[in-house]
mmCIF file of C-alpha atoms in Angstrom:
data_model
loop_
_atom_site.group_PDB
_atom_site.id
_atom_site.type_symbol
_atom_site.label_atom_id
_atom_site.label_comp_id
_atom_site.label_asym_id
_atom_site.label_seq_id
_atom_site.Cartn_x
_atom_site.Cartn_y
_atom_site.Cartn_z
ATOM 1 C CA UNK G 18 66.236 69.499 123.532
ATOM 2 C CA UNK G 19 65.459 70.857 120.087
ATOM 3 C CA UNK G 20 64.273 68.561 117.315
ATOM 4 C CA UNK G 21 66.359 70.636 114.901
ATOM 5 C CA UNK G 22 70.118 70.649 114.349
ATOM 6 C CA UNK G 23 72.606 73.482 113.901
ATOM 7 C CA UNK G 24 72.250 73.490 110.108
ATOM 8 C CA UNK G 25 68.515 74.052 110.392
ATOM 9 C CA UNK G 26 68.955 77.142 112.545
ATOM 10 C CA UNK G 27 71.716 78.580 110.378
ATOM 11 C CA UNK G 28 69.655 77.952 107.246
ATOM 12 C CA UNK G 29 66.842 79.903 108.912
ATOM 13 C CA UNK G 30 69.255 82.733 109.693
ATOM 14 C CA UNK G 31 70.398 82.778 106.054
ATOM 15 C CA UNK G 32 66.793 82.923 104.858
ATOM 16 C CA UNK G 33 66.260 85.912 107.141
ATOM 17 C CA UNK G 34 69.409 87.583 105.800
ATOM 18 C CA UNK G 35 68.127 87.314 102.217
ATOM 19 C CA UNK G 36 65.094 89.396 103.168
ATOM 20 C CA UNK G 37 67.391 92.404 103.263
ATOM 21 C CA UNK G 38 68.251 92.040 99.567
ATOM 22 C CA UNK G 39 68.321 95.463 97.927
ATOM 23 C CA UNK G 40 67.777 97.370 101.171
ATOM 24 C CA UNK G 41 70.930 97.209 103.312
ATOM 25 C CA UNK G 42 73.360 99.154 101.089
ATOM 26 C CA UNK G 43 76.207 99.698 101.794
ATOM 27 C CA UNK G 44 76.028 97.175 104.617
ATOM 28 C CA UNK G 45 75.994 93.383 104.266
ATOM 29 C CA UNK G 46 72.865 91.269 104.625
ATOM 30 C CA UNK G 47 72.757 89.537 108.015
ATOM 31 C CA UNK G 48 70.281 87.193 109.663
ATOM 32 C CA UNK G 49 70.254 86.026 113.275
ATOM 33 C CA UNK G 50 68.365 83.376 115.250
ATOM 34 C CA UNK G 51 68.586 82.887 119.023
ATOM 35 C CA UNK G 52 67.624 79.491 120.433
ATOM 36 C CA UNK G 53 66.958 79.231 124.170
ATOM 37 C CA UNK G 54 68.114 76.496 126.540
ATOM 38 C CA UNK G 55 65.118 74.334 125.649
ATOM 39 C CA UNK G 56 65.945 74.430 121.966
ATOM 40 C CA UNK G 57 63.161 76.837 121.008
ATOM 41 C CA UNK G 58 63.384 80.089 119.100
ATOM 42 C CA UNK G 59 63.698 82.964 121.543
ATOM 43 C CA UNK G 60 64.282 85.716 119.008
ATOM 44 C CA UNK G 61 65.237 86.380 115.418
ATOM 45 C CA UNK G 62 65.898 89.302 113.140
ATOM 46 C CA UNK G 63 67.575 90.542 109.991
ATOM 47 C CA UNK G 64 69.292 93.746 108.981
ATOM 48 C CA UNK G 65 66.827 95.777 106.932
ATOM 49 C CA UNK G 66 68.580 99.063 106.177
ATOM 50 C CA UNK G 67 71.790 100.921 106.875
ATOM 51 C CA UNK G 68 71.476 102.958 110.040
ATOM 52 C CA UNK G 69 68.773 100.661 111.377
ATOM 53 C CA UNK G 70 69.236 97.974 114.054
ATOM 54 C CA UNK G 71 71.491 95.077 113.168
ATOM 55 C CA UNK G 72 70.148 91.540 113.024
ATOM 56 C CA UNK G 73 71.707 90.593 116.377
ATOM 57 C CA UNK G 74 70.207 93.605 118.149
ATOM 58 C CA UNK G 75 66.726 92.814 116.822
ATOM 59 C CA UNK G 76 66.993 89.153 117.795
ATOM 60 C CA UNK G 77 68.260 90.008 121.296
ATOM 61 C CA UNK G 78 65.481 92.543 121.773
ATOM 62 C CA UNK G 79 62.888 89.932 120.865
ATOM 63 C CA UNK G 80 64.504 87.243 123.013
ATOM 64 C CA UNK G 81 64.811 89.352 126.148
ATOM 65 C CA UNK G 82 65.867 87.301 129.177
ATOM 66 C CA UNK G 83 65.484 84.053 127.212
ATOM 67 C CA UNK G 84 68.755 84.849 125.422
ATOM 68 C CA UNK G 85 70.689 84.126 128.625
ATOM 69 C CA UNK G 86 72.320 80.719 128.346
ATOM 70 C CA UNK G 87 71.052 80.339 124.789
ATOM 71 C CA UNK G 88 72.741 79.879 121.412
ATOM 72 C CA UNK G 89 72.971 82.576 118.755
ATOM 73 C CA UNK G 90 73.168 81.604 115.072
ATOM 74 C CA UNK G 91 74.325 84.513 112.931
ATOM 75 C CA UNK G 92 75.316 84.566 109.272
ATOM 76 C CA UNK G 93 78.153 87.084 109.695
ATOM 77 C CA UNK G 94 80.469 87.821 112.593
ATOM 78 C CA UNK G 95 78.902 90.451 114.910
ATOM 79 C CA UNK G 96 80.401 93.897 114.376
ATOM 80 C CA UNK G 97 83.060 95.102 116.800
ATOM 81 C CA UNK G 98 83.139 98.814 115.947
ATOM 82 C CA UNK G 99 80.847 101.755 116.520
ATOM 83 C CA UNK G 100 79.336 103.102 113.326
ATOM 84 C CA UNK G 101 75.784 104.321 112.935
ATOM 85 C CA UNK G 102 74.882 101.679 115.530
ATOM 86 C CA UNK G 103 76.714 100.384 118.645
ATOM 87 C CA UNK G 104 78.950 97.272 118.371
ATOM 88 C CA UNK G 105 76.825 94.118 118.412
ATOM 89 C CA UNK G 106 79.478 92.031 120.177
ATOM 90 C CA UNK G 107 79.005 94.002 123.402
ATOM 91 C CA UNK G 108 75.230 93.503 123.269
ATOM 92 C CA UNK G 109 75.758 89.756 122.863
ATOM 93 C CA UNK G 110 77.973 89.677 125.948
ATOM 94 C CA UNK G 111 75.509 91.713 128.023
ATOM 95 C CA UNK G 112 72.696 89.317 127.104
ATOM 96 C CA UNK G 113 74.559 86.343 128.534
ATOM 97 C CA UNK G 114 74.460 84.197 125.394
ATOM 98 C CA UNK G 115 76.298 80.936 126.091
ATOM 99 C CA UNK G 116 77.310 80.035 122.527
ATOM 100 C CA UNK G 117 77.628 81.894 119.233
ATOM 101 C CA UNK G 118 77.630 79.992 115.923
ATOM 102 C CA UNK G 119 78.907 82.139 113.051
ATOM 103 C CA UNK G 120 78.728 81.201 109.378
ATOM 104 C CA UNK G 121 81.700 83.383 108.391
ATOM 105 C CA UNK G 122 84.017 86.070 109.723
ATOM 106 C CA UNK G 123 83.348 89.675 108.731
ATOM 107 C CA UNK G 124 85.821 90.737 105.980
ATOM 108 C CA UNK G 125 85.471 94.385 107.068
ATOM 109 C CA UNK G 126 88.940 95.446 108.298
ATOM 110 C CA UNK G 127 87.471 97.031 111.439
ATOM 111 C CA UNK G 128 85.998 93.703 112.561
ATOM 112 C CA UNK G 129 87.552 90.696 110.773
ATOM 113 C CA UNK G 130 87.989 88.244 113.656
ATOM 114 C CA UNK G 131 88.018 90.858 116.406
ATOM 115 C CA UNK G 132 84.539 89.980 117.685
ATOM 116 C CA UNK G 133 85.296 86.273 117.673
ATOM 117 C CA UNK G 134 88.378 86.856 119.832
ATOM 118 C CA UNK G 135 86.404 89.155 122.142
ATOM 119 C CA UNK G 136 83.681 86.554 122.641
ATOM 120 C CA UNK G 137 86.136 83.734 123.326
ATOM 121 C CA UNK G 138 88.091 85.865 125.780
ATOM 122 C CA UNK G 139 84.846 86.463 127.688
ATOM 123 C CA UNK G 140 84.179 82.731 127.951
ATOM 124 C CA UNK G 141 81.563 82.437 125.210
ATOM 125 C CA UNK G 142 81.816 79.296 123.125
ATOM 126 C CA UNK G 143 82.306 80.238 119.450
ATOM 127 C CA UNK G 144 81.995 78.039 116.379
ATOM 128 C CA UNK G 145 82.578 79.245 112.828
ATOM 129 C CA UNK G 146 82.166 77.947 109.283
ATOM 130 C CA UNK G 147 78.661 76.460 109.446
ATOM 131 C CA UNK G 148 77.104 76.848 105.965
ATOM 132 C CA UNK G 149 79.954 79.203 105.084
ATOM 133 C CA UNK G 150 79.648 78.741 101.276
ATOM 134 C CA UNK G 151 75.995 79.767 101.421
ATOM 135 C CA UNK G 152 76.850 82.752 103.623
ATOM 136 C CA UNK G 153 79.535 83.847 101.169
ATOM 137 C CA UNK G 154 77.052 83.701 98.296
ATOM 138 C CA UNK G 155 74.585 85.881 100.202
ATOM 139 C CA UNK G 156 77.209 88.593 100.733
ATOM 140 C CA UNK G 157 79.409 88.065 97.673
ATOM 141 C CA UNK G 158 79.199 91.755 96.747
ATOM 142 C CA UNK G 159 80.182 92.969 100.220
ATOM 143 C CA UNK G 160 83.030 90.443 100.416
ATOM 144 C CA UNK G 161 84.467 91.476 97.048
ATOM 145 C CA UNK G 162 84.285 95.151 97.969
ATOM 146 C CA UNK G 163 86.111 94.524 101.256
ATOM 147 C CA UNK G 164 88.781 92.205 99.851
ATOM 148 C CA UNK G 165 89.368 93.432 96.280
ATOM 149 C CA UNK G 166 88.146 97.039 96.426
ATOM 150 C CA UNK G 167 85.907 96.327 93.449
ATOM 151 C CA UNK G 168 82.133 95.907 93.167
ATOM 152 C CA UNK G 169 80.596 92.595 92.236
ATOM 153 C CA UNK G 170 79.678 92.846 88.550
ATOM 154 C CA UNK G 171 76.697 91.183 86.904
ATOM 155 C CA UNK G 172 76.367 91.256 83.111
ATOM 156 C CA UNK G 173 72.689 91.484 82.127
ATOM 157 C CA UNK G 174 71.610 90.837 78.555
ATOM 158 C CA UNK G 175 68.291 90.499 76.714
ATOM 159 C CA UNK G 176 68.868 88.560 73.501
ATOM 160 C CA UNK G 177 67.257 86.329 70.923
ATOM 161 C CA UNK G 178 67.910 82.618 70.533
ATOM 162 C CA UNK G 179 70.591 83.400 67.947
ATOM 163 C CA UNK G 180 72.361 85.862 70.249
ATOM 164 C CA UNK G 181 71.152 89.141 68.776
ATOM 165 C CA UNK G 182 70.329 92.129 70.978
ATOM 166 C CA UNK G 183 68.825 94.207 68.147
ATOM 167 C CA UNK G 184 67.872 94.026 64.487
ATOM 168 C CA UNK G 185 70.184 95.089 61.667
ATOM 169 C CA UNK G 186 68.519 98.516 61.927
ATOM 170 C CA UNK G 187 68.984 98.748 65.701
ATOM 171 C CA UNK G 188 65.457 97.923 66.848
ATOM 172 C CA UNK G 189 65.405 96.228 70.251
ATOM 173 C CA UNK G 190 61.957 96.919 71.795
ATOM 174 C CA UNK G 191 60.921 94.504 72.919
ATOM 175 C CA UNK G 192 63.044 91.391 72.535
ATOM 176 C CA UNK G 193 61.700 89.827 75.726
ATOM 177 C CA UNK G 194 58.181 89.812 77.117
ATOM 178 C CA UNK G 195 56.560 91.679 79.990
ATOM 179 C CA UNK G 196 57.294 88.985 82.582
ATOM 180 C CA UNK G 197 61.012 89.013 81.783
ATOM 181 C CA UNK G 198 61.105 92.808 81.836
ATOM 182 C CA UNK G 199 59.572 92.803 85.311
ATOM 183 C CA UNK G 200 62.299 90.368 86.387
ATOM 184 C CA UNK G 201 64.869 92.864 85.065
ATOM 185 C CA UNK G 202 63.500 95.523 87.400
ATOM 186 C CA UNK G 203 63.753 93.115 90.323
ATOM 187 C CA UNK G 204 67.366 92.483 89.334
ATOM 188 C CA UNK G 205 68.019 96.225 89.113
ATOM 189 C CA UNK G 206 66.634 96.589 92.614
ATOM 190 C CA UNK G 207 69.525 94.443 93.931
ATOM 191 C CA UNK G 208 72.148 96.663 92.280
ATOM 192 C CA UNK G 209 73.823 99.794 93.602
ATOM 193 C CA UNK G 210 74.715 100.985 90.099
ATOM 194 C CA UNK G 211 73.482 100.282 86.570
ATOM 195 C CA UNK G 212 76.109 100.811 83.881
ATOM 196 C CA UNK G 213 75.722 101.135 80.108
ATOM 197 C CA UNK G 214 77.807 102.384 77.216
ATOM 198 C CA UNK G 215 77.019 105.493 75.218
ATOM 199 C CA UNK G 216 75.913 103.418 72.195
ATOM 200 C CA UNK G 217 73.075 101.956 74.255
ATOM 201 C CA UNK G 218 71.981 105.451 75.267
ATOM 202 C CA UNK G 219 72.095 106.743 71.684
ATOM 203 C CA UNK G 220 70.179 103.781 70.256
ATOM 204 C CA UNK G 221 67.690 102.899 73.013
ATOM 205 C CA UNK G 222 67.420 106.087 75.130
ATOM 206 C CA UNK G 223 66.824 104.061 78.340
ATOM 207 C CA UNK G 224 65.848 105.496 81.732
ATOM 208 C CA UNK G 225 67.807 102.862 83.730
ATOM 209 C CA UNK G 226 65.533 103.193 86.736
ATOM 210 C CA UNK G 227 63.819 100.595 88.903
ATOM 211 C CA UNK G 228 60.096 100.550 88.208
ATOM 212 C CA UNK G 229 58.146 98.132 90.377
ATOM 213 C CA UNK G 230 54.494 99.185 90.814
ATOM 214 C CA UNK G 231 54.164 97.277 94.081
ATOM 215 C CA UNK G 232 57.006 99.290 95.639
ATOM 216 C CA UNK G 233 56.398 102.712 94.154
ATOM 217 C CA UNK G 234 57.937 105.462 96.274
ATOM 218 C CA UNK G 235 59.856 103.021 98.501
ATOM 219 C CA UNK G 236 62.719 102.106 96.177
ATOM 220 C CA UNK G 237 66.244 103.425 96.516
ATOM 221 C CA UNK G 238 67.199 104.103 92.913
ATOM 222 C CA UNK G 239 70.656 102.829 91.933
ATOM 223 C CA UNK G 240 73.294 105.135 90.541
ATOM 224 C CA UNK G 241 72.968 105.321 86.752
ATOM 225 C CA UNK G 242 76.380 105.257 85.060
ATOM 226 C CA UNK G 243 76.988 106.015 81.387
ATOM 227 C CA UNK G 244 80.392 105.201 79.897
ATOM 228 C CA UNK G 245 80.994 107.957 77.359
ATOM 229 C CA UNK G 246 84.632 108.597 76.456
ATOM 230 C CA UNK G 247 83.938 111.710 74.342
ATOM 231 C CA UNK G 248 80.736 112.986 76.020
ATOM 232 C CA UNK G 249 78.477 112.357 73.060
ATOM 233 C CA UNK G 250 75.449 111.980 75.323
ATOM 234 C CA UNK G 251 72.554 114.260 74.273
ATOM 235 C CA UNK G 252 71.444 116.630 77.013
ATOM 236 C CA UNK G 253 67.846 115.540 76.339
ATOM 237 C CA UNK G 254 68.620 111.848 76.999
ATOM 238 C CA UNK G 255 66.088 110.262 79.360
ATOM 239 C CA UNK G 256 68.845 108.849 81.560
ATOM 240 C CA UNK G 257 69.807 112.410 82.510
ATOM 241 C CA UNK G 258 66.371 113.276 83.852
ATOM 242 C CA UNK G 259 65.567 113.667 87.545
ATOM 243 C CA UNK G 260 69.119 113.279 88.916
ATOM 244 C CA UNK G 261 67.876 114.268 92.371
ATOM 245 C CA UNK G 262 65.685 111.141 92.506
ATOM 246 C CA UNK G 263 67.827 108.755 90.478
ATOM 247 C CA UNK G 264 71.456 109.954 90.524
ATOM 248 C CA UNK G 265 73.519 109.948 87.343
ATOM 249 C CA UNK G 266 77.249 109.772 86.670
ATOM 250 C CA UNK G 267 78.792 110.055 83.220
ATOM 251 C CA UNK G 268 82.234 108.442 83.051
ATOM 252 C CA UNK G 269 84.443 110.086 80.460
ATOM 253 C CA UNK G 270 88.073 110.783 79.583
ATOM 254 C CA UNK G 271 90.291 113.839 79.496
ATOM 255 C CA UNK G 272 89.628 114.327 75.797
ATOM 256 C CA UNK G 273 85.949 115.102 76.403
ATOM 257 C CA UNK G 274 85.069 118.786 75.812
ATOM 258 C CA UNK G 275 85.046 120.818 78.999
ATOM 259 C CA UNK G 276 82.091 122.836 77.772
ATOM 260 C CA UNK G 277 79.941 119.676 77.761
ATOM 261 C CA UNK G 278 81.132 118.808 81.252
ATOM 262 C CA UNK G 279 80.018 122.258 82.421
ATOM 263 C CA UNK G 280 76.617 121.785 80.783
ATOM 264 C CA UNK G 281 76.129 118.503 82.610
ATOM 265 C CA UNK G 282 77.225 120.044 85.902
ATOM 266 C CA UNK G 283 74.616 122.793 85.480
ATOM 267 C CA UNK G 284 71.995 120.033 85.389
ATOM 268 C CA UNK G 285 73.333 118.424 88.562
ATOM 269 C CA UNK G 286 75.096 115.607 86.719
ATOM 270 C CA UNK G 287 78.670 114.668 87.453
ATOM 271 C CA UNK G 288 81.075 113.950 84.603
ATOM 272 C CA UNK G 289 83.815 111.819 86.140
ATOM 273 C CA UNK G 290 87.108 111.886 84.247
ATOM 274 C CA UNK G 291 88.638 108.404 84.268
ATOM 275 C CA UNK G 292 92.050 107.456 82.830
ATOM 276 C CA UNK G 293 91.788 106.045 79.330
ATOM 277 C CA UNK G 294 92.663 102.537 78.152
ATOM 278 C CA UNK G 295 93.182 102.285 74.412
ATOM 279 C CA UNK G 296 91.363 105.584 74.002
ATOM 280 C CA UNK G 297 88.319 104.556 76.042
ATOM 281 C CA UNK G 298 87.265 104.777 79.672
ATOM 282 C CA UNK G 299 89.262 102.211 81.631
ATOM 283 C CA UNK G 300 86.512 100.061 83.128
ATOM 284 C CA UNK G 301 88.676 98.715 85.938
ATOM 285 C CA UNK G 302 89.591 102.251 87.018
ATOM 286 C CA UNK G 303 85.948 103.243 86.798
ATOM 287 C CA UNK G 304 84.823 100.303 88.926
ATOM 288 C CA UNK G 305 87.472 101.100 91.528
ATOM 289 C CA UNK G 306 86.169 104.666 91.663
ATOM 290 C CA UNK G 307 82.641 103.315 92.142
ATOM 291 C CA UNK G 308 83.849 101.009 94.922
ATOM 292 C CA UNK G 309 85.286 104.040 96.735
ATOM 293 C CA UNK G 310 81.738 105.444 96.617
ATOM 294 C CA UNK G 311 80.502 102.271 98.351
ATOM 295 C CA UNK G 312 79.023 100.733 95.213
ATOM 296 C CA UNK G 313 78.915 97.025 96.100
ATOM 297 C CA UNK G 314 77.023 95.569 93.130
ATOM 298 C CA UNK G 315 77.212 96.950 89.603
ATOM 299 C CA UNK G 316 74.877 95.748 86.872
ATOM 300 C CA UNK G 317 76.243 96.160 83.333
ATOM 301 C CA UNK G 318 73.373 96.249 80.851
ATOM 302 C CA UNK G 319 75.339 96.730 77.624
ATOM 303 C CA UNK G 320 76.116 97.293 74.988
ATOM 304 C CA UNK G 321 78.210 94.659 73.291
ATOM 305 C CA UNK G 322 81.481 96.599 73.315
ATOM 306 C CA UNK G 323 81.258 97.523 77.005
ATOM 307 C CA UNK G 324 80.492 93.911 77.908
ATOM 308 C CA UNK G 325 83.314 92.662 75.695
ATOM 309 C CA UNK G 326 85.739 95.000 77.455
ATOM 310 C CA UNK G 327 84.466 93.973 80.884
ATOM 311 C CA UNK G 328 84.860 90.278 80.094
ATOM 312 C CA UNK G 329 88.303 90.857 78.539
ATOM 313 C CA UNK G 330 89.478 92.572 81.733
ATOM 314 C CA UNK G 331 87.969 89.784 83.873
ATOM 315 C CA UNK G 332 85.680 92.184 85.659
ATOM 316 C CA UNK G 333 82.399 90.280 85.317
ATOM 317 C CA UNK G 334 81.507 87.898 88.139
ATOM 318 C CA UNK G 335 78.011 86.799 87.197
ATOM 319 C CA UNK G 336 75.747 86.725 84.163
ATOM 320 C CA UNK G 337 71.991 87.130 83.781
ATOM 321 C CA UNK G 338 71.029 86.377 80.176
ATOM 322 C CA UNK G 339 67.363 86.709 79.240
ATOM 323 C CA UNK G 340 66.765 84.659 76.091
ATOM 324 C CA UNK G 341 63.682 85.101 73.918
ATOM 325 C CA UNK G 342 62.506 82.303 71.566
ATOM 326 C CA UNK G 343 63.083 84.492 68.517
ATOM 327 C CA UNK G 344 65.582 84.499 65.669
ATOM 328 C CA UNK G 345 66.624 87.764 64.042
ATOM 329 C CA UNK G 346 69.632 86.806 61.946
ATOM 330 C CA UNK G 347 71.683 89.398 60.141
ATOM 331 C CA UNK G 348 75.455 89.454 59.790
ATOM 332 C CA UNK G 349 75.639 93.027 61.045
ATOM 333 C CA UNK G 350 72.993 92.776 63.768
ATOM 334 C CA UNK G 351 74.621 93.523 67.147
ATOM 335 C CA UNK G 352 75.329 90.648 69.502
ATOM 336 C CA UNK G 353 75.436 90.515 73.294
ATOM 337 C CA UNK G 354 79.232 90.493 73.484
ATOM 338 C CA UNK G 355 81.175 92.093 70.641
ATOM 339 C CA UNK G 356 84.861 93.049 70.767
ATOM 340 C CA UNK G 357 87.538 91.006 69.000
ATOM 341 C CA UNK G 358 86.408 87.685 70.428
ATOM 342 C CA UNK G 359 88.600 84.638 71.041
ATOM 343 C CA UNK G 360 90.686 82.673 68.572
ATOM 344 C CA UNK G 361 90.497 79.259 70.224
ATOM 345 C CA UNK G 362 87.568 77.444 71.814
ATOM 346 C CA UNK G 363 89.807 76.404 74.709
ATOM 347 C CA UNK G 364 89.822 80.056 75.807
ATOM 348 C CA UNK G 365 86.033 80.333 75.943
ATOM 349 C CA UNK G 366 84.584 81.658 79.178
ATOM 350 C CA UNK G 367 82.482 79.086 80.980
ATOM 351 C CA UNK G 368 79.512 79.625 83.234
ATOM 352 C CA UNK G 369 79.400 77.487 86.360
ATOM 353 C CA UNK G 370 76.606 76.878 88.852
ATOM 354 C CA UNK G 371 74.182 78.051 86.192
ATOM 355 C CA UNK G 372 70.448 78.024 86.694
ATOM 356 C CA UNK G 373 67.593 78.372 84.236
ATOM 357 C CA UNK G 374 64.277 80.041 85.053
ATOM 358 C CA UNK G 375 61.289 80.696 82.840
ATOM 359 C CA UNK G 376 59.493 84.029 82.606
ATOM 360 C CA UNK G 377 56.547 83.734 80.266
ATOM 361 C CA UNK G 378 57.993 82.560 76.965
ATOM 362 C CA UNK G 379 61.506 83.713 77.863
ATOM 363 C CA UNK G 380 64.329 81.995 79.723
ATOM 364 C CA UNK G 381 66.745 83.507 82.228
ATOM 365 C CA UNK G 382 70.159 81.862 82.479
ATOM 366 C CA UNK G 383 72.226 82.922 85.486
ATOM 367 C CA UNK G 384 75.584 81.732 86.761
ATOM 368 C CA UNK G 385 79.120 82.628 87.751
ATOM 369 C CA UNK G 386 81.866 83.337 85.228
ATOM 370 C CA UNK G 387 84.815 80.918 85.243
ATOM 371 C CA UNK G 388 87.844 82.527 83.645
ATOM 372 C CA UNK G 389 90.439 80.399 81.886
ATOM 373 C CA UNK G 390 93.789 80.274 83.670
ATOM 374 C CA UNK G 391 96.429 82.316 81.879
ATOM 375 C CA UNK G 392 99.624 80.412 81.169
ATOM 376 C CA UNK G 393 102.880 82.263 81.536
#
């Protein structure tokens, strides 16, 4: 008998799943542990990249004959359909696994419960729900894409202690230190798209790429998205460079000049026309269009008006606020979230499950956005 319980093995499977962070797009992160009849690890694995072996296949390959009569702990229901790889549920049955413990069902419409029914019908004991909240957090982006047809949205901000993201003259380099900026690149690595407004491009001229020296040449660059209702983006902007390596999409409206759209197209850059909302790109429509392109996690990096619109439309799921121990002041200095604001403190957005980390002299506050219930 094993000295460990079910929770231990599932926690190990979840830790394995997290190793796929930033590499499995557009697939979910999955970890799997197989324990033999004696309660010892026979095999384990995690999904590393789309098109590569799934976690269950890797664990079964490692376990070999020791999988027979054993117990499989897997963070997500084994797939039941043939995609770029064969269905994992059939491999589990061929291996003779006696019991399968699943943290959560797969929300993908082609699987969602089908594998669990297949396993039970074949006489395999199936248990579900073990460490389900943790499993849902690991794959929150995939779950939202499957159930709401929207990407998970994280709002990232670098600000001073008094909430400013730039001086009264627009200077913003660098509010945070080198350690915090490196953490930003790690955060970008987890995203499928990085989104900014045209004001950020005009003021800061960012590249919006992932730059991690330790992983040079091995990083899948996220889609860079610029929200630009009138196509004011300069053709020399750094974000438009090297679209073959780091793809770019400029979201605009029907009122943008067609001549500018043609100029962008000649440079290999798509100008996507999105329906307008109050004269500007409708962010919800844009995010739905990105979800159709299998964007699971979108990182909004500003500016204040784009973030204000995203919060107002209840599109932001998580926040990542880097806070520097500096005070800029200035009545007209831009803040992290602009817009019209709220009239009553009772309507303030709250951040739940927040965590605080330190990077050099700077702090990173992360958490989930809790929207106030709207009364009819």
